[in-house]
XYZ file of C-alpha atoms in Angstrom:
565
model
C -33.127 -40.098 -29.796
C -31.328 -38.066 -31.688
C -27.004 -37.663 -31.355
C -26.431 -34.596 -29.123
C -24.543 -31.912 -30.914
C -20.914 -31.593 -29.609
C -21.729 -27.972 -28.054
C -24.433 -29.873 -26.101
C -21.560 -33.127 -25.457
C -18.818 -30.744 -24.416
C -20.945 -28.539 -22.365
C -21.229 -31.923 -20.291
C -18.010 -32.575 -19.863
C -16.423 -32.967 -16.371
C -12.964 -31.514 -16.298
C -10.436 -32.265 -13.780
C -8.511 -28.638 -12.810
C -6.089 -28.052 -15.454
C -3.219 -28.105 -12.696
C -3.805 -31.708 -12.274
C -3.639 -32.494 -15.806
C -0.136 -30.530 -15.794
C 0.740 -32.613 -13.042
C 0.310 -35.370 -14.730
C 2.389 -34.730 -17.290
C 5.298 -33.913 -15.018
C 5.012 -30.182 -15.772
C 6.270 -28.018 -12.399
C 3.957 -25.799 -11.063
C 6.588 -23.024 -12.139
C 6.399 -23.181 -15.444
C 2.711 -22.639 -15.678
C 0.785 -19.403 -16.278
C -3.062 -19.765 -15.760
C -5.616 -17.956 -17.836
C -8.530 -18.152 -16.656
C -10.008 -21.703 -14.151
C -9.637 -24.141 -18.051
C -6.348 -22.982 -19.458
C -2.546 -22.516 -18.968
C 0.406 -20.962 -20.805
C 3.556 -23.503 -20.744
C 6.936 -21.140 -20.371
C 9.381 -22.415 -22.592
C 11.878 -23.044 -19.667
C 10.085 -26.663 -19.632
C 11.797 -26.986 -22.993
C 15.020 -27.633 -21.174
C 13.859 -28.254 -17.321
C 12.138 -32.110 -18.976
C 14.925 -32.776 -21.463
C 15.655 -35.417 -18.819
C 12.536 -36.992 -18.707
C 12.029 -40.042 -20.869
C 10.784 -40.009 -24.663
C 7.037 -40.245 -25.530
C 6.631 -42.131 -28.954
C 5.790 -39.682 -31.565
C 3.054 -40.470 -33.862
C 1.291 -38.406 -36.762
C -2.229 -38.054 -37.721
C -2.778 -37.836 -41.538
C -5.481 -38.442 -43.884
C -5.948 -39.677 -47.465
C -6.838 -36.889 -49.857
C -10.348 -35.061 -48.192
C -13.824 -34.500 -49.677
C -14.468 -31.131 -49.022
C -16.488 -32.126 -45.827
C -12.885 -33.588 -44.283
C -12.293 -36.634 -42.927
C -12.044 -36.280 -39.166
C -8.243 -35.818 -38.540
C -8.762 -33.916 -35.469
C -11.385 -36.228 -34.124
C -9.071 -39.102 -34.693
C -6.243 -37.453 -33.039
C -7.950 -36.920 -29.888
C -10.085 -39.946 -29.917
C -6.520 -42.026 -30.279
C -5.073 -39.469 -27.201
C -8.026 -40.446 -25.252
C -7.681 -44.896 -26.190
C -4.425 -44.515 -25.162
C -5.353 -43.934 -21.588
C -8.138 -47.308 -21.708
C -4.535 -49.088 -22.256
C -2.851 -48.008 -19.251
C -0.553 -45.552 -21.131
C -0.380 -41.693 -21.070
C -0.715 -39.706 -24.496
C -0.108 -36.315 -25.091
C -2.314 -34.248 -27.543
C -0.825 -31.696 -29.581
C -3.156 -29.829 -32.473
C -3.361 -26.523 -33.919
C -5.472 -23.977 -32.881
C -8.893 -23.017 -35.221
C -8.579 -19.814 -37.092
C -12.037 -17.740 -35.834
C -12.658 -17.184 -40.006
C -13.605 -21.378 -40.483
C -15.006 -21.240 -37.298
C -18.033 -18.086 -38.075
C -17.924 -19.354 -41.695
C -18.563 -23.016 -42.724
C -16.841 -25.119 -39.716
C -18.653 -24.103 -37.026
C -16.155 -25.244 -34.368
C -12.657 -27.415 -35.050
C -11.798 -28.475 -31.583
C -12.634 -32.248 -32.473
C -16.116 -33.615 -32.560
C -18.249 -36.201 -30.824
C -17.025 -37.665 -27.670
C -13.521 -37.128 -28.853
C -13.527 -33.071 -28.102
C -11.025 -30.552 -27.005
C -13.049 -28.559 -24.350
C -14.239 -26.206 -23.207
C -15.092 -25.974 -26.788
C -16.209 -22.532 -26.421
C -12.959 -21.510 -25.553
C -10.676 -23.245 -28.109
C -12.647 -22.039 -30.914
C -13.345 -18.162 -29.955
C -10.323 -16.270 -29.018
C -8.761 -18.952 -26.648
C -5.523 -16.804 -25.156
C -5.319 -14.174 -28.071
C -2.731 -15.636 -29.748
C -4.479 -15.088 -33.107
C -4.968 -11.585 -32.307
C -0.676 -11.243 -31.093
C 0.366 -12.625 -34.479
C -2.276 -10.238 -36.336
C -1.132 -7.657 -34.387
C 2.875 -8.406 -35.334
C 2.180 -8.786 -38.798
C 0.384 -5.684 -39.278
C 2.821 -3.542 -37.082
C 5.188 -4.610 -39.742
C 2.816 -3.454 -42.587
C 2.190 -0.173 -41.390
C 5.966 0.315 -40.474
C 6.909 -0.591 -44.376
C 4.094 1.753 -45.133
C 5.531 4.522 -42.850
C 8.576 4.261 -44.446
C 7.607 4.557 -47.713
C 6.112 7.823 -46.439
C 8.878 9.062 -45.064
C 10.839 8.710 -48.518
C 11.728 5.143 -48.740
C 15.346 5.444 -47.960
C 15.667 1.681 -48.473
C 14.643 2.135 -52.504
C 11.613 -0.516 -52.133
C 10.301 -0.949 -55.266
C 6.606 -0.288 -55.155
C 5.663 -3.028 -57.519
C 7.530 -5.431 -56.015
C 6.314 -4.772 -52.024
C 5.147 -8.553 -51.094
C 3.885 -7.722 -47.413
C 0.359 -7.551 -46.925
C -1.824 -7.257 -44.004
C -3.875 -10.212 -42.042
C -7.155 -10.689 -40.099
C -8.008 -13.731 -38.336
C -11.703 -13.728 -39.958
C -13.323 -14.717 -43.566
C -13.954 -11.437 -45.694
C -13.485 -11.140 -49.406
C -13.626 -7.840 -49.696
C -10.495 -7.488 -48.690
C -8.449 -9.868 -50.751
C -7.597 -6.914 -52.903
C -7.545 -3.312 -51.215
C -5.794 0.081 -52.067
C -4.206 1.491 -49.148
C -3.225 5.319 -49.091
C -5.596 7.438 -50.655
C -7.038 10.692 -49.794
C -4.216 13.251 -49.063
C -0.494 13.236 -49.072
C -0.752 12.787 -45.177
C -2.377 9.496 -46.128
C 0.290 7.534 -46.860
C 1.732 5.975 -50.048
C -0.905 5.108 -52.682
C -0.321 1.280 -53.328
C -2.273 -1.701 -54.680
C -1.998 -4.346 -51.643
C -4.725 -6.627 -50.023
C -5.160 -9.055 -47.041
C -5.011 -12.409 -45.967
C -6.080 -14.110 -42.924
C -4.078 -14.574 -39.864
C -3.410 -18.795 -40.368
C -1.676 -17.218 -44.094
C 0.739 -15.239 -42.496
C 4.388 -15.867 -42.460
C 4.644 -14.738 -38.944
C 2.006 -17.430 -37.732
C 4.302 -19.950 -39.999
C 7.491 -18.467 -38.107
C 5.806 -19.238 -34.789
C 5.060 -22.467 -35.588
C 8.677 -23.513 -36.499
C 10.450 -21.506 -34.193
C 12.550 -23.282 -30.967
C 12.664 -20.212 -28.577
C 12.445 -16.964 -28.030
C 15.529 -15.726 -29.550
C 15.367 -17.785 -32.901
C 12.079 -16.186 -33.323
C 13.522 -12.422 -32.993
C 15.869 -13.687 -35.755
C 13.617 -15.483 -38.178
C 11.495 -12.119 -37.766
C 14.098 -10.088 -38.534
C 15.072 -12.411 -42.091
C 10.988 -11.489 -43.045
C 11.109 -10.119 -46.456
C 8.616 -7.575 -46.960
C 9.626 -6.423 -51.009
C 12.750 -5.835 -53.327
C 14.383 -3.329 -54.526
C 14.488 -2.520 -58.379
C 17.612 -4.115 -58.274
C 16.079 -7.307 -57.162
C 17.690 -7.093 -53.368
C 15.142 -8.460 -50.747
C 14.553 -5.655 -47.670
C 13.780 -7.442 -44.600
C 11.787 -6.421 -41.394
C 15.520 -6.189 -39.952
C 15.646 -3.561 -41.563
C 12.634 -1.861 -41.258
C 13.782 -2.026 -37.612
C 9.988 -4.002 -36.610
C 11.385 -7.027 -36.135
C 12.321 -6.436 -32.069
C 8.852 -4.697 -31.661
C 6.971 -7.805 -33.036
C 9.357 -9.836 -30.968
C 7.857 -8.151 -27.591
C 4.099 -8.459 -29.065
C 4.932 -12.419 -29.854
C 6.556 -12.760 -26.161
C 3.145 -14.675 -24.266
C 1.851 -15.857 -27.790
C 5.313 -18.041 -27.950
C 3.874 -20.099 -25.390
C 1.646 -23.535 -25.490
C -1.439 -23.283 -24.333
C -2.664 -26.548 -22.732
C -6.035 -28.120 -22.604
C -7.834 -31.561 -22.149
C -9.874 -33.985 -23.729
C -13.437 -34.765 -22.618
C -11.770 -37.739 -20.910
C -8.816 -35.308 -19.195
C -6.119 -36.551 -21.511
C -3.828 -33.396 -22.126
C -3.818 -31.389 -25.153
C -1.340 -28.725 -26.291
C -3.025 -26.161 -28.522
C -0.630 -23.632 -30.308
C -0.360 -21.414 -33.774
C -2.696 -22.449 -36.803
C -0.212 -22.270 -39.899
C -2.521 -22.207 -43.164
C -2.340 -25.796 -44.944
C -2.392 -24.578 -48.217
C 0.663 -22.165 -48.178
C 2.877 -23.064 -45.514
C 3.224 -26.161 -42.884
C -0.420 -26.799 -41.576
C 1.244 -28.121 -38.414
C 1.331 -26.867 -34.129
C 3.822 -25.742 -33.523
C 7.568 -27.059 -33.096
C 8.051 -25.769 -28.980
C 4.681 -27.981 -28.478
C 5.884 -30.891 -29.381
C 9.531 -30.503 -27.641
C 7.629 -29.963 -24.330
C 4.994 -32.488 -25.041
C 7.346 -35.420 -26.484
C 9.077 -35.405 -22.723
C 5.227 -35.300 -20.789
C 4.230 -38.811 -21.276
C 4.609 -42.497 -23.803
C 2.929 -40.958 -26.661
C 2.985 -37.788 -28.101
C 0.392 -37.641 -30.728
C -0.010 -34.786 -33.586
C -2.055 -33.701 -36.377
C -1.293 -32.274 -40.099
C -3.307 -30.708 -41.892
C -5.431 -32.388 -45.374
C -3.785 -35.133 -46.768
C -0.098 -37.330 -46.628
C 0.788 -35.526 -49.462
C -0.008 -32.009 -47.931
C 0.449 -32.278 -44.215
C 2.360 -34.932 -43.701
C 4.972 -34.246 -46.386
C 5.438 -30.876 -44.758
C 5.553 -32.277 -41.258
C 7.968 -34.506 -42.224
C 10.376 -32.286 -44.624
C 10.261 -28.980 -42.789
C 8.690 -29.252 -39.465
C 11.212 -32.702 -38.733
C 14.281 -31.033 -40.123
C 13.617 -27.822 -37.570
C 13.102 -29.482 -34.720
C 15.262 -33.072 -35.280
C 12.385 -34.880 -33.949
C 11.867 -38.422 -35.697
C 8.329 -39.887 -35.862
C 7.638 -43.476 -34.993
C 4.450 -44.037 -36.715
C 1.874 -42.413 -38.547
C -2.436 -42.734 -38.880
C -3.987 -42.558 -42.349
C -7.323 -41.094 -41.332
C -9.770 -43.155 -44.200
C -13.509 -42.866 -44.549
C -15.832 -44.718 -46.837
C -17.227 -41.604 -47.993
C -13.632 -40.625 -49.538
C -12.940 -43.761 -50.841
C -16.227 -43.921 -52.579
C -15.773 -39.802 -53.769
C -12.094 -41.041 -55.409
C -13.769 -43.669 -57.533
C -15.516 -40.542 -59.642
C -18.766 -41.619 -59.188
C -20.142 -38.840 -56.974
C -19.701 -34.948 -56.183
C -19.407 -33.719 -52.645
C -20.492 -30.201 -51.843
C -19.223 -28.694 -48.367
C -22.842 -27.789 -46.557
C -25.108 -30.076 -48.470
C -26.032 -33.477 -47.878
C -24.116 -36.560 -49.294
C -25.755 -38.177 -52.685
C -28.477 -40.569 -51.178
C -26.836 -43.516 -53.552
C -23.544 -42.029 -51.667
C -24.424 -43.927 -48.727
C -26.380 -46.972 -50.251
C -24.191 -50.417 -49.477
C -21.634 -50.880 -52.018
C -17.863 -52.162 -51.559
C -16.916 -51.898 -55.339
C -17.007 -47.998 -54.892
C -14.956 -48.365 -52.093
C -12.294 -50.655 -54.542
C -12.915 -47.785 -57.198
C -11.046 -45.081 -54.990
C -9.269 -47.423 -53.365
C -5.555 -45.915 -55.228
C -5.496 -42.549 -53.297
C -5.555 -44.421 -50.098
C -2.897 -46.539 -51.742
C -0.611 -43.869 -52.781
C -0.929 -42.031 -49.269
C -0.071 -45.387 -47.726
C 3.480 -44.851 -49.933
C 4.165 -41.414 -49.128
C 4.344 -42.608 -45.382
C 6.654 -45.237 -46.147
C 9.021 -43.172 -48.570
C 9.786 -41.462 -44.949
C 10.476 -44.508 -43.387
C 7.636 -44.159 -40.753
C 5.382 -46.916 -40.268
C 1.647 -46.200 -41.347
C -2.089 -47.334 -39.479
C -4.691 -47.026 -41.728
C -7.453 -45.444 -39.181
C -11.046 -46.269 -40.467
C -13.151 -43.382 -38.951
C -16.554 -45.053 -38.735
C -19.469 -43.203 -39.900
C -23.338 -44.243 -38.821
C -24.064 -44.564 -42.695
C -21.496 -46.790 -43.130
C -21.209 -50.710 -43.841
C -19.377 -53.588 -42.645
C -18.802 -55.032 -46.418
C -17.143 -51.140 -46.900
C -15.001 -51.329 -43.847
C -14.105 -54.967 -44.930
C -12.966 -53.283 -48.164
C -10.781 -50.390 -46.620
C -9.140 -53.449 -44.688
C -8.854 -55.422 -47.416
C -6.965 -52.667 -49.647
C -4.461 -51.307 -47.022
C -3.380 -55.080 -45.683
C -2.598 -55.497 -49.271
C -0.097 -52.405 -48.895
C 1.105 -54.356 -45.935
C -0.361 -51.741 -43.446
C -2.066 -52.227 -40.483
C -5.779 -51.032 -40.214
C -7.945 -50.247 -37.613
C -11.753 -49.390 -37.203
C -12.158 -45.963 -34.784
C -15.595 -45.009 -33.561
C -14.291 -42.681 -31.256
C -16.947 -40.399 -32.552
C -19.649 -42.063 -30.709
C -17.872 -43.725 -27.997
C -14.598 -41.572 -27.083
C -11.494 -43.294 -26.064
C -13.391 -46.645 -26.001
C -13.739 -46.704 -29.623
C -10.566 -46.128 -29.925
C -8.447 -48.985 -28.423
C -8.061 -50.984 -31.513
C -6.657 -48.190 -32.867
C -4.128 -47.263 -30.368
C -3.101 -50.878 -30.521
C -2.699 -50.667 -33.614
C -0.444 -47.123 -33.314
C 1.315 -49.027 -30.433
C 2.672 -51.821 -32.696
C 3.796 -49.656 -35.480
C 5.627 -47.349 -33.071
C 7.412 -49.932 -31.563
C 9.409 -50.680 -34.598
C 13.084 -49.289 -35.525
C 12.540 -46.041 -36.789
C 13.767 -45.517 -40.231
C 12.726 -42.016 -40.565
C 14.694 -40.148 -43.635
C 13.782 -36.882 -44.831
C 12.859 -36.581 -48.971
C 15.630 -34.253 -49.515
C 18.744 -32.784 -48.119
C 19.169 -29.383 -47.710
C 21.564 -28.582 -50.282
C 19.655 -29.624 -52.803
C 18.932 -27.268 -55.347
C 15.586 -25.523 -54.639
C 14.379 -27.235 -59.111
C 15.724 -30.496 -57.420
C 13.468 -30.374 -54.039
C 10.795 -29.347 -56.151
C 10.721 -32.349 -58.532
C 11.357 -34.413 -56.081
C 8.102 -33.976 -54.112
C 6.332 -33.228 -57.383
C 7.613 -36.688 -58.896
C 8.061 -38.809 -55.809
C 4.914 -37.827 -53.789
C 2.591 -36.210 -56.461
C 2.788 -38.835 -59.072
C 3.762 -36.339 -61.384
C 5.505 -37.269 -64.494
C 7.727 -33.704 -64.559
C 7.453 -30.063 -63.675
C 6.879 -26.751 -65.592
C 7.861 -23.712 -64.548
C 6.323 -19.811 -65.592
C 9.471 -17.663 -67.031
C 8.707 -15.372 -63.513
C 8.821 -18.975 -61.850
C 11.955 -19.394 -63.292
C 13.044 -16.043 -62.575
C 12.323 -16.246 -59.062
C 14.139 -19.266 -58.394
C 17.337 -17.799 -59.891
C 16.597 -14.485 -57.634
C 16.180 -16.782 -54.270
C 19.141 -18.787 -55.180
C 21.211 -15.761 -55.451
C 19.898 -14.440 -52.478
C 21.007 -17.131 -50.539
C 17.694 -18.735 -49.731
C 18.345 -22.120 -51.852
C 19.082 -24.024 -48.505
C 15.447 -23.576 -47.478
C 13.197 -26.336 -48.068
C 10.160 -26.120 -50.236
C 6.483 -26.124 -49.063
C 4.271 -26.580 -51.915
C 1.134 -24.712 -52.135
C -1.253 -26.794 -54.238
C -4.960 -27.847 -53.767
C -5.721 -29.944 -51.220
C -7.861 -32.099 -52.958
C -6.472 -34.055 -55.072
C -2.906 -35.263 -55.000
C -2.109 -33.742 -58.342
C -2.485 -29.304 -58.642
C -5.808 -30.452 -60.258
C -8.814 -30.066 -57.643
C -10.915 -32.283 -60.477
C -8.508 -35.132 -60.556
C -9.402 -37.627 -58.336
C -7.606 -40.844 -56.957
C -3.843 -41.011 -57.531
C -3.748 -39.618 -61.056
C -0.531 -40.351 -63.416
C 0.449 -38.723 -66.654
C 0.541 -34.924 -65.798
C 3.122 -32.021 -64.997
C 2.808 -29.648 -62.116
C 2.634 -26.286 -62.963
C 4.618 -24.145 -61.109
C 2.996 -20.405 -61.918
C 5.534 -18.263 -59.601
C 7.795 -19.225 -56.520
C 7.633 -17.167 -52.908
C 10.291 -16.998 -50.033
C 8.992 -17.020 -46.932
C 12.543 -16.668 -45.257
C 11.415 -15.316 -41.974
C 9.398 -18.856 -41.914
C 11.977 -20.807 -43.403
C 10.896 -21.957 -46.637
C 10.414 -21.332 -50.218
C 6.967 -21.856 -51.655
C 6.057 -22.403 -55.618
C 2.329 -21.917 -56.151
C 0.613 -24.536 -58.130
C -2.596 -23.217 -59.395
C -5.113 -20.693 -57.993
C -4.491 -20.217 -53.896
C -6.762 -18.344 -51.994
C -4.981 -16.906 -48.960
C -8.530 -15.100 -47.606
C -11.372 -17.100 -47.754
C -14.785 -16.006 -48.042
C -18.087 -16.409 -46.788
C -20.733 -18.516 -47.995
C -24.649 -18.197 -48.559
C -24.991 -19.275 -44.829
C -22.356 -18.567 -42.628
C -22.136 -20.420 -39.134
C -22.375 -16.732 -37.509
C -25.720 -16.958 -38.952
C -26.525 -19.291 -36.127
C -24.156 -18.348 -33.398
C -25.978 -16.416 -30.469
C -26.428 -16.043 -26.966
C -29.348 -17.701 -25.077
C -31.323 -16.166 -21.948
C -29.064 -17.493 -19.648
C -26.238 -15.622 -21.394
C -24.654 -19.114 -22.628
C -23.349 -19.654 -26.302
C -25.823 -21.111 -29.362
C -25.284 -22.973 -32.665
C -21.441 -23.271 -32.133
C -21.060 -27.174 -33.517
């Protein structure tokens, strides 16, 4: 019989009412704002109404560097939510929410997978509480206001070459990546070269995520920089006077939405930060609220240690002074054996057939990525599980090999079929998670920040990259001395690099040695709170492929959704 698809799995799912699950978690009936009989909003009053309430251990969910199928990081995260509960303890789930583009182009659905689901999966993935659609709406109120006033003579002197702000849409489309925006007549605006990214890219979404209230967000709006002057001066959304009018459209989007697991554990699901170009983490007032609701509090980031992780740790930590107890290293065999060179994964194919033939010395052949994730974990002074996400295809000998190389790191390790068997096939895992997060906590961030924005650089690119140095472009260079000058040298660095491979090389597999990063050019997202240098070619609106999930999502006779998986 074959596996039911987790559309089919979730649609079976018996939820408990969603005020029960708050109630569980301690959460007064007052701070609560249904929408809808599966979902609530979480007023940020609970921020401060639970700082009473005992600590929940805090525990991450990485990976080692992904094939481009991924490597079940949000399956793992709610699978080990749901094996807490088989122990006797309560876990709190906090993820980010799926960006609609992945979802109608080559995901299909990123609510978990399996028997280890956020549900109703319908909901999660399409739309959920508009949230998407508030920070799209924000960010483009501020690009036509910068437009409008470049209309209405551009008292501010923006330079029109040097006008960063673009405009965002929570959904794949290529065609837009590069637009011009004002032609026809006069009355049409300013005739400019601009484009689009999607909503996860923008800064606001990044700004949400990092914010701790209400009125820090109106703030970090207000320090957006939307372009320079041709003196080099940034001109903000302060400004522009948008910031308090994106303030009032972020005001319900500010707030958690919660959820549950097929097996009712709770699960807060808010903002969807791009992993490429800015944190790839939920948000900061999610975890403050969910870090008082129960013994764990358990959270994803997104691709790899070095991605995620390193950002979770270096900005998301340093915002909201939270230290993490432990961390998962999501591993697969399929990884492993795509690090040792030997084969070539292709999102939406099949694996190679001698991919998934028995063979442990493949394993050992890719066995120094998982090795070098295992130290960028402990260079924070959190405690890492390596989490062996069990596939059908794989083989004991291969799981015996994952074991063997991360006990030899002096991790602990774990197999997780929580895939095929939920929270049951999880409990050696949360064991496992329990241990680790039951030692001191020696959590240290990379960098302090006063470092010079060359130094925080370096550091990552030398320290968690491998890298033997780092080159910057003369406009890299320049930019650096601009943001510097500007004041923005405090901010910490998020590094915007492929995310798959540990170097800025997407063809360099394992933990390579004996290369420079290239830094090409340096961004400030100040609104955010971070400087990024771009390391090679990022793509901040995907596009389509040949076959597109939306291809296959419909609605039967019955009126019920199709081909969502």
């Amino acid at each position: 019989m074959a596996f039911p698809s987790d559309l089919e799995i979730a649609r079976g799912a018996k939820l408990r009412p969603i005020e029960e699950i708050a109630a569980d978690m301690g959460l007064p009936s007052g701070l609560l704002e249904p929408y809808g009989r599966d979902v609530m909003k979480i007023d940020l009053a609970a921020v401060d109404e639970l700082a009473d309430a005992p600590k929940a251990k805090y525990v991450l969910v990485s990976a080692i560097t992904p094939t481009p199928l991924g490597e079940g990081k949000t399956t793992t995260t709610v699978g080990l939510g749901q094996g807490f509960k088989h122990l006797g303890k309560r876990a709190t789930i906090a993820i980010r929410q799926p960006s609609m583009g992945p979802t109608l182009g080559i995901k299909g659905g990123a609510a978990g997978g399996g028997y280890s689901q956020v549900v109703p999966m319908e909901l999660l993935n399409l739309h959920l509480t508009g949230d998407m659609h508030a920070v799209t709406a924000a960010h483009n109120l501020l690009a036509a206001m910068l437009d409008n006033h470049l209309y209405q003579g551009n008292a501010l002197g923006l330079d029109l070459s040097a006008v960063t702000w673009r405009r965002v849409l929570d959904m794949n489309d290529r065609a837009l990546r590069n637009v011009v925006v004002g032609l026809g007549g006069r009355a049409d605006g300013v005739t400019r070269q601009t484009g689009f990214d999607i909503t996860a890219a923008s800064e606001v979404m990044a700004a949400l995520a990092l914010t701790t209230g209400i009125e820090d967000l109106r703030a970090r709006l207000g320090r957006i920089v939307v372009g320079y002057t041709h003196e080099g001066e940034p001109v903000t959304a302060e400004q522009l006077d948008a910031a308090g009018a994106m303030t009032v459209l972020l005001r319900e989007a500010i707030k958690p939405n919660l959820m549950q697991t097929l097996e009712n554990t709770p699960v807060l699901v808010h903002c969807g930060p791009f992993g490429n170009i800015a944190t790839g983490n939920s948000s900061v007032v999610a975890d403050l609220i969910g870090i008082r609701c129960g013994d764990y509090l358990v959270t994803e980031a997104g691709f790899g240690a070095d991605m995620g992780a390193e950002r979770f740790f270096n900005i998301k930590c340093r915002v909201s002074g939270q230290a993490p107890d432990a961390a998962v290293l999501v591993a697969t065999v399929r990884a492993l054996k795509a690090h040792s060179g030997k084969f070539r994964v292709v999102a939406g194919r099949p694996l190679p057939e001698d991919m998934l033939a028995e063979n442990p010395d493949d394993v050992h052949a890719g066995a120094a990525n998982l090795r070098k994730q295992i130290e960028n974990i402990r260079m924070h002074g959190v405690s890492p599980v390596v989490a062996i996400n069990a596939f059908p295809t794989d083989h004991p000998s291969e799981h015996a090999a994952i074991r063997e190389i991360a006990e030899s790191m002096g991790a602990r390790v774990a197999v997780s079929t929580h895939f095929t068997e939920g929270g049951t096939g999880a409990t050696e895992l949360a064991e496992a998670v329990a241990e680790a997060a039951a030692e001191p906590s020696e959590f240290q961030l990379l960098y302090p920040s006063s470092a010079p924005l060359r130094e925080k650089i370096e550091t990552i690119a030398t320290r968690v990259y491998g890298a033997d140095g780092v080159s910057y472009s003369r406009e890299a260079s320049r930019q650096l001395e601009t943001y510097e000058r500007n004041g923005f040298g405090d901010l910490p660095v998020c590094m915007a690099k492929t995310h798959l491979s540990i170097s800025s090389d997407p063809t360099l597999l394992g933990a390579p040695t004996g290369w420079t990063l290239p830094v090409r050019e340096v961004r400030a997202s100040v609104g955010a709170g971070f400087v990024y240098p771009v390391c090679g070619d990022m793509r901040t609106m995907p596009g389509l492929g040949a076959s597109p999930a939306a291809t296959r999502i419909d609605l039967d006779d019955d009126g019920e959704i199709v081909g969502l998986s």
